[in-house]
């Protein structure tokens, strides 16, 4: 048994999840990490080869978010839960209920119910900036911070099913916490980038990859600024360990427009044929350097992202 106790990380094999498992193991925790398929080496091998991972410190569980018993088995015996598992699809969604809404909302409820039943002391829920923006009626001269919620009707009318799934799942979590007294804190990361541990590329690193290949997409309703994956993982642990932390926590290096990010990548890597994107790609989004003031006040220092991200894509052979 580790000195820090046993915690569960749902979605442990993912981009953020792998980093979180890595940092928890190095911080002296025992980890129950969940995967979708225990027989798929693409989900398990990179976790089992993390430093500090052995049969006593890392336990892998196969779960289906919609199957309560499988979720309960993974959470049983833990004192803390990090709920990251939720589908992320920013391209066209054909069956939103099945692909996004059910796993996000019912999955979150299953995790919280199991956490409550198992006597877990704190749940850190990974929401998203997609539960903060798009919010077209927000005043343009006010920064979008934790008090801003994305507009669910706008998302549904415009087929923005990923933000819709994150808004509904987070709101359901807050309702559950209020009704049951379960201690829940929420993190709302921006576009997460940085060194890749899993063998596949996640949705936000795919944005960067497409950018280096000349993609001019602006991600108007999906962007509020980038954040380093290691910082996101560290913020999860900080929110779990710091008893004073409560409520939502925006997690971005700074609130920026996608055009700012694209221009910076082009400046650092002139060898790629980057598209020039008109400056204001996020209408109504006020740029601020301390967008994540709440997390900064708790001690998080944000690191630069672009070089680590591009070098990781190179190292993995996605770009030359």
Coordinates of C-alpha atoms in Angstrom, one line a residue:
X1 CA 0.0 0.0 0.0
X2 CA 1.4 3.4 -0.9
X3 CA 1.8 6.2 1.6
X4 CA -0.6 8.5 -0.3
X5 CA -3.5 6.0 -0.6
X6 CA -5.3 4.5 -3.5
X7 CA -7.0 6.6 -6.2
X8 CA -8.9 5.9 -9.4
X9 CA -8.3 7.5 -12.7
X10 CA -11.0 6.9 -15.3
X11 CA -9.8 7.2 -18.9
X12 CA -6.3 6.4 -17.6
X13 CA -4.9 5.4 -21.0
X14 CA -5.8 8.7 -22.6
X15 CA -3.6 11.8 -23.3
X16 CA -4.2 13.6 -20.0
X17 CA -4.9 10.3 -18.1
X18 CA -1.5 8.8 -18.9
X19 CA 0.2 12.0 -17.6
X20 CA -1.9 12.0 -14.5
X21 CA -1.2 8.3 -13.8
X22 CA 2.5 9.0 -14.3
X23 CA 2.6 11.9 -11.9
X24 CA 0.4 10.1 -9.3
X25 CA 2.7 7.1 -9.3
X26 CA 5.8 9.3 -9.0
X27 CA 4.0 11.1 -6.1
X28 CA 3.5 7.9 -4.1
X29 CA -0.1 7.0 -5.0
X30 CA -1.4 3.6 -5.8
X31 CA -3.6 3.9 -9.0
X32 CA -6.6 2.1 -10.3
X33 CA -6.6 3.2 -14.0
X34 CA -9.5 2.4 -16.2
X35 CA -9.3 1.4 -19.9
X36 CA -11.9 0.4 -22.5
X37 CA -10.2 -2.9 -23.4
X38 CA -7.7 -4.7 -21.3
X39 CA -6.7 -6.8 -24.3
X40 CA -5.7 -3.8 -26.4
X41 CA -2.0 -3.1 -26.0
X42 CA -2.5 0.4 -27.3
X43 CA -4.4 1.1 -24.1
X44 CA -2.3 -0.8 -21.6
X45 CA 1.3 -1.1 -22.6
X46 CA 2.3 2.6 -22.2
X47 CA 0.7 2.6 -18.7
X48 CA 2.5 -0.6 -17.6
X49 CA 5.8 0.8 -18.8
X50 CA 5.5 4.1 -16.8
X51 CA 8.2 4.6 -14.2
X52 CA 7.0 3.3 -10.8
X53 CA 4.3 1.1 -12.4
X54 CA 4.3 -2.5 -11.1
X55 CA 1.7 -5.0 -9.9
X56 CA 1.4 -3.4 -6.5
X57 CA 1.1 0.3 -7.6
X58 CA -0.9 0.2 -10.8
X59 CA -4.1 -1.8 -11.3
X60 CA -5.9 -1.7 -14.7
X61 CA -9.6 -2.1 -14.8
X62 CA -11.8 -2.5 -18.0
X63 CA -14.9 -0.4 -17.7
X64 CA -17.9 0.6 -19.7
X65 CA -19.1 4.0 -18.5
X66 CA -22.7 2.9 -19.0
X67 CA -22.2 -0.3 -16.9
X68 CA -22.4 0.7 -13.2
X69 CA -21.0 -2.6 -11.9
X70 CA -17.8 -2.2 -14.0
X71 CA -17.4 1.4 -12.8
X72 CA -18.0 0.4 -9.2
X73 CA -15.4 -2.4 -9.3
X74 CA -12.7 0.2 -10.4
X75 CA -13.6 2.7 -7.8
X76 CA -14.1 0.3 -4.9
X77 CA -11.2 0.5 -2.4
X78 CA -10.1 4.0 -3.4
X79 CA -10.1 7.3 -1.5
X80 CA -10.1 9.7 -4.4
X81 CA -11.4 9.6 -8.0
X82 CA -10.3 11.6 -11.1
X83 CA -13.0 11.3 -13.7
X84 CA -11.5 12.0 -17.1
X85 CA -13.2 9.3 -19.3
X86 CA -15.6 11.0 -21.7
X87 CA -15.6 10.9 -25.5
X88 CA -14.1 13.9 -27.3
X89 CA -15.3 14.3 -30.9
X90 CA -14.9 17.7 -32.5
X91 CA -15.6 16.5 -36.0
X92 CA -19.1 15.7 -37.3
X93 CA -21.2 13.6 -34.9
X94 CA -23.8 11.3 -36.5
X95 CA -25.5 9.9 -33.4
X96 CA -24.9 12.5 -30.6
X97 CA -27.0 10.6 -28.0
X98 CA -25.0 7.4 -28.4
X99 CA -21.6 8.8 -29.3
X100 CA -21.4 11.7 -26.8
X101 CA -24.3 12.5 -24.5
X102 CA -24.9 9.1 -22.9
X103 CA -21.3 8.3 -22.1
X104 CA -20.6 11.8 -20.8
X105 CA -23.8 12.3 -18.7
X106 CA -24.7 8.8 -17.6
X107 CA -21.1 7.9 -17.3
X108 CA -20.4 10.8 -15.0
X109 CA -23.4 9.9 -12.9
X110 CA -22.3 6.2 -12.6
X111 CA -18.8 7.4 -11.5
X112 CA -20.3 9.8 -8.9
X113 CA -22.8 7.2 -7.5
X114 CA -20.0 4.6 -7.2
X115 CA -17.7 7.2 -5.5
X116 CA -20.5 8.1 -3.0
X117 CA -21.2 4.4 -2.4
X118 CA -17.5 3.6 -1.9
X119 CA -17.0 6.5 0.6
X120 CA -14.6 8.4 -1.7
X121 CA -13.5 11.6 0.0
X122 CA -13.1 13.8 -3.1
X123 CA -13.8 13.6 -6.8
X124 CA -12.0 15.7 -9.4
X125 CA -14.1 16.0 -12.5
X126 CA -12.5 16.9 -15.8
X127 CA -14.9 19.1 -17.6
X128 CA -13.7 21.4 -20.4
X129 CA -13.6 25.0 -21.6
X130 CA -16.4 23.6 -23.8
X131 CA -18.7 24.0 -20.8
X132 CA -17.7 27.7 -20.7
X133 CA -17.7 28.6 -24.4
X134 CA -19.6 29.0 -26.8
X135 CA -21.5 31.7 -24.8
X136 CA -22.5 34.2 -27.5
X137 CA -24.5 36.4 -25.1
X138 CA -21.6 36.9 -22.7
X139 CA -20.5 40.6 -22.5
X140 CA -17.5 41.2 -24.9
X141 CA -15.7 43.3 -22.3
X142 CA -15.8 40.7 -19.5
X143 CA -13.3 37.8 -19.5
X144 CA -14.9 34.3 -19.7
X145 CA -13.9 32.7 -16.4
X146 CA -15.4 30.2 -14.0
X147 CA -18.7 32.1 -13.7
X148 CA -19.4 31.8 -17.4
X149 CA -21.4 28.8 -18.8
X150 CA -21.7 27.8 -22.4
X151 CA -25.1 28.2 -24.0
X152 CA -26.7 24.8 -24.2
X153 CA -29.5 25.9 -26.5
X154 CA -27.0 27.5 -28.9
X155 CA -24.9 24.3 -28.9
X156 CA -27.9 22.1 -29.6
X157 CA -29.2 24.4 -32.4
X158 CA -25.8 24.5 -34.0
X159 CA -25.0 20.8 -33.7
X160 CA -22.1 21.4 -31.2
X161 CA -22.6 18.1 -29.4
X162 CA -19.2 17.9 -27.7
X163 CA -19.8 21.2 -25.7
X164 CA -23.4 20.1 -25.1
X165 CA -22.1 16.9 -23.6
X166 CA -19.7 18.7 -21.3
X167 CA -22.2 21.3 -20.1
X168 CA -24.8 18.6 -19.3
X169 CA -22.4 16.3 -17.6
X170 CA -20.9 19.0 -15.4
X171 CA -24.3 20.4 -14.4
X172 CA -25.5 16.9 -13.5
X173 CA -22.3 16.5 -11.4
X174 CA -23.0 19.8 -9.5
X175 CA -26.6 18.7 -8.9
X176 CA -25.5 15.3 -7.6
X177 CA -22.8 16.9 -5.3
X178 CA -25.4 19.3 -3.9
X179 CA -28.0 16.5 -3.3
X180 CA -25.6 14.0 -1.7
X181 CA -22.8 16.0 -0.1
X182 CA -20.2 14.3 -2.3
X183 CA -17.1 16.5 -2.4
X184 CA -16.6 17.4 -6.1
X185 CA -14.2 19.9 -7.6
X186 CA -14.1 20.6 -11.4
X187 CA -11.3 21.5 -13.8
X188 CA -12.1 23.1 -17.2
X189 CA -9.0 22.6 -19.4
X190 CA -8.5 24.5 -22.6
X191 CA -6.9 22.9 -25.7
X192 CA -4.5 20.4 -24.2
X193 CA -1.1 19.9 -25.9
X194 CA 2.3 18.6 -25.1
X195 CA 4.4 15.4 -25.1
X196 CA 2.3 12.4 -26.0
X197 CA 2.6 9.2 -23.9
X198 CA -0.1 7.0 -25.6
X199 CA 0.5 5.5 -29.0
X200 CA -2.2 7.6 -30.7
X201 CA -2.9 11.3 -31.1
X202 CA -5.7 13.0 -29.2
X203 CA -8.2 15.5 -30.6
X204 CA -6.3 18.7 -29.6
X205 CA -2.8 17.5 -30.8
X206 CA -4.6 16.6 -34.0
X207 CA -5.5 20.3 -34.3
X208 CA -1.8 21.2 -34.1
X209 CA -0.9 18.4 -36.6
X210 CA -3.5 19.6 -39.1
X211 CA -2.3 23.2 -38.6
X212 CA 1.3 22.2 -39.6
X213 CA -0.2 20.6 -42.7
X214 CA -2.0 23.8 -43.7
X215 CA -5.5 23.4 -42.2
X216 CA -7.3 26.8 -41.9
X217 CA -10.0 25.6 -39.5
X218 CA -10.5 28.2 -36.8
X219 CA -12.3 26.1 -34.1
X220 CA -14.4 29.2 -33.3
X221 CA -16.6 27.4 -30.7
X222 CA -14.0 25.1 -29.3
X223 CA -11.1 27.4 -28.4
X224 CA -10.1 29.6 -25.5
X225 CA -6.4 29.0 -25.3
X226 CA -3.9 26.2 -25.1
X227 CA -2.5 24.5 -22.0
X228 CA 0.4 22.0 -21.4
X229 CA -0.7 18.5 -20.7
X230 CA 1.6 18.2 -17.7
X231 CA 0.2 21.4 -16.2
X232 CA -3.3 19.9 -16.6
X233 CA -2.2 16.7 -14.8
X234 CA -0.5 18.7 -12.0
X235 CA -3.7 20.9 -11.6
X236 CA -5.8 17.7 -11.1
X237 CA -3.5 16.6 -8.3
X238 CA -3.4 20.1 -6.7
X239 CA -7.2 20.2 -6.8
X240 CA -7.4 16.8 -5.2
X241 CA -4.8 17.5 -2.4
X242 CA -5.8 21.1 -1.6
X243 CA -8.8 21.0 0.7
X244 CA -9.4 24.7 0.1
X245 CA -10.1 24.2 -3.6
X246 CA -13.7 24.3 -4.5
X247 CA -15.9 24.9 -7.5
X248 CA -14.8 25.2 -11.2
X249 CA -11.2 25.9 -12.3
X250 CA -10.5 27.2 -15.8
X251 CA -7.1 25.7 -16.9
X252 CA -5.4 27.6 -19.8
X253 CA -2.0 29.0 -20.1
X254 CA -3.8 32.3 -21.1
X255 CA -7.1 33.1 -22.8
X256 CA -6.1 33.5 -26.4
X257 CA -7.6 33.3 -29.9
X258 CA -6.7 30.4 -32.2
X259 CA -5.2 32.9 -34.6
X260 CA -2.7 34.0 -31.9
X261 CA -1.7 30.4 -31.4
X262 CA -1.4 29.7 -35.1
X263 CA 0.8 32.8 -35.6
X264 CA 3.1 31.7 -32.7
X265 CA 3.5 28.2 -34.2
X266 CA 4.3 29.8 -37.6
X267 CA 6.9 32.1 -35.9
X268 CA 8.6 29.2 -34.1
X269 CA 8.5 26.8 -37.0
X270 CA 8.8 28.8 -40.3
X271 CA 9.7 25.6 -42.1
X272 CA 6.0 24.5 -42.1
X273 CA 3.6 25.9 -44.5
X274 CA 1.3 27.4 -41.9
X275 CA -1.9 29.2 -42.9
X276 CA -2.2 32.8 -42.0
X277 CA -5.4 33.1 -40.0
X278 CA -7.1 36.5 -39.6
X279 CA -6.5 37.9 -36.1
X280 CA -9.8 37.5 -34.3
X281 CA -10.9 33.9 -34.7
X282 CA -13.0 33.9 -31.5
X283 CA -15.5 36.8 -31.8
X284 CA -16.5 38.0 -28.3
X285 CA -13.6 36.3 -26.5
X286 CA -11.6 38.8 -24.5
X287 CA -7.9 37.9 -24.3
X288 CA -6.4 37.8 -20.8
X289 CA -3.0 36.6 -19.6
X290 CA -4.3 35.4 -16.2
X291 CA -7.3 33.5 -17.4
X292 CA -6.6 30.8 -14.9
X293 CA -6.1 33.2 -12.0
X294 CA -8.0 30.8 -9.6
X295 CA -5.5 28.0 -10.3
X296 CA -2.6 30.4 -10.3
X297 CA -3.6 31.5 -6.8
X298 CA -3.5 27.9 -5.7
X299 CA 0.1 27.7 -7.0
X300 CA 0.0 26.4 -10.6
X301 CA 2.7 28.0 -12.9
X302 CA 1.9 27.5 -16.5
X303 CA 4.6 26.4 -19.0
X304 CA 5.0 27.1 -22.7
X305 CA 3.5 24.6 -24.9
X306 CA 4.3 24.8 -28.6
X307 CA 7.9 23.5 -28.7
X308 CA 7.1 20.5 -26.5
X309 CA 4.1 19.7 -28.7
X310 CA 5.7 20.0 -32.1
X311 CA 8.8 18.1 -30.9
X312 CA 6.6 15.3 -29.6
X313 CA 4.8 15.1 -33.0
X314 CA 8.2 14.9 -34.7
X315 CA 9.5 12.3 -32.3
X316 CA 6.5 10.1 -32.8
X317 CA 6.8 10.4 -36.6
X318 CA 3.6 12.3 -37.2
X319 CA 5.5 15.2 -38.9
X320 CA 9.0 15.3 -40.2

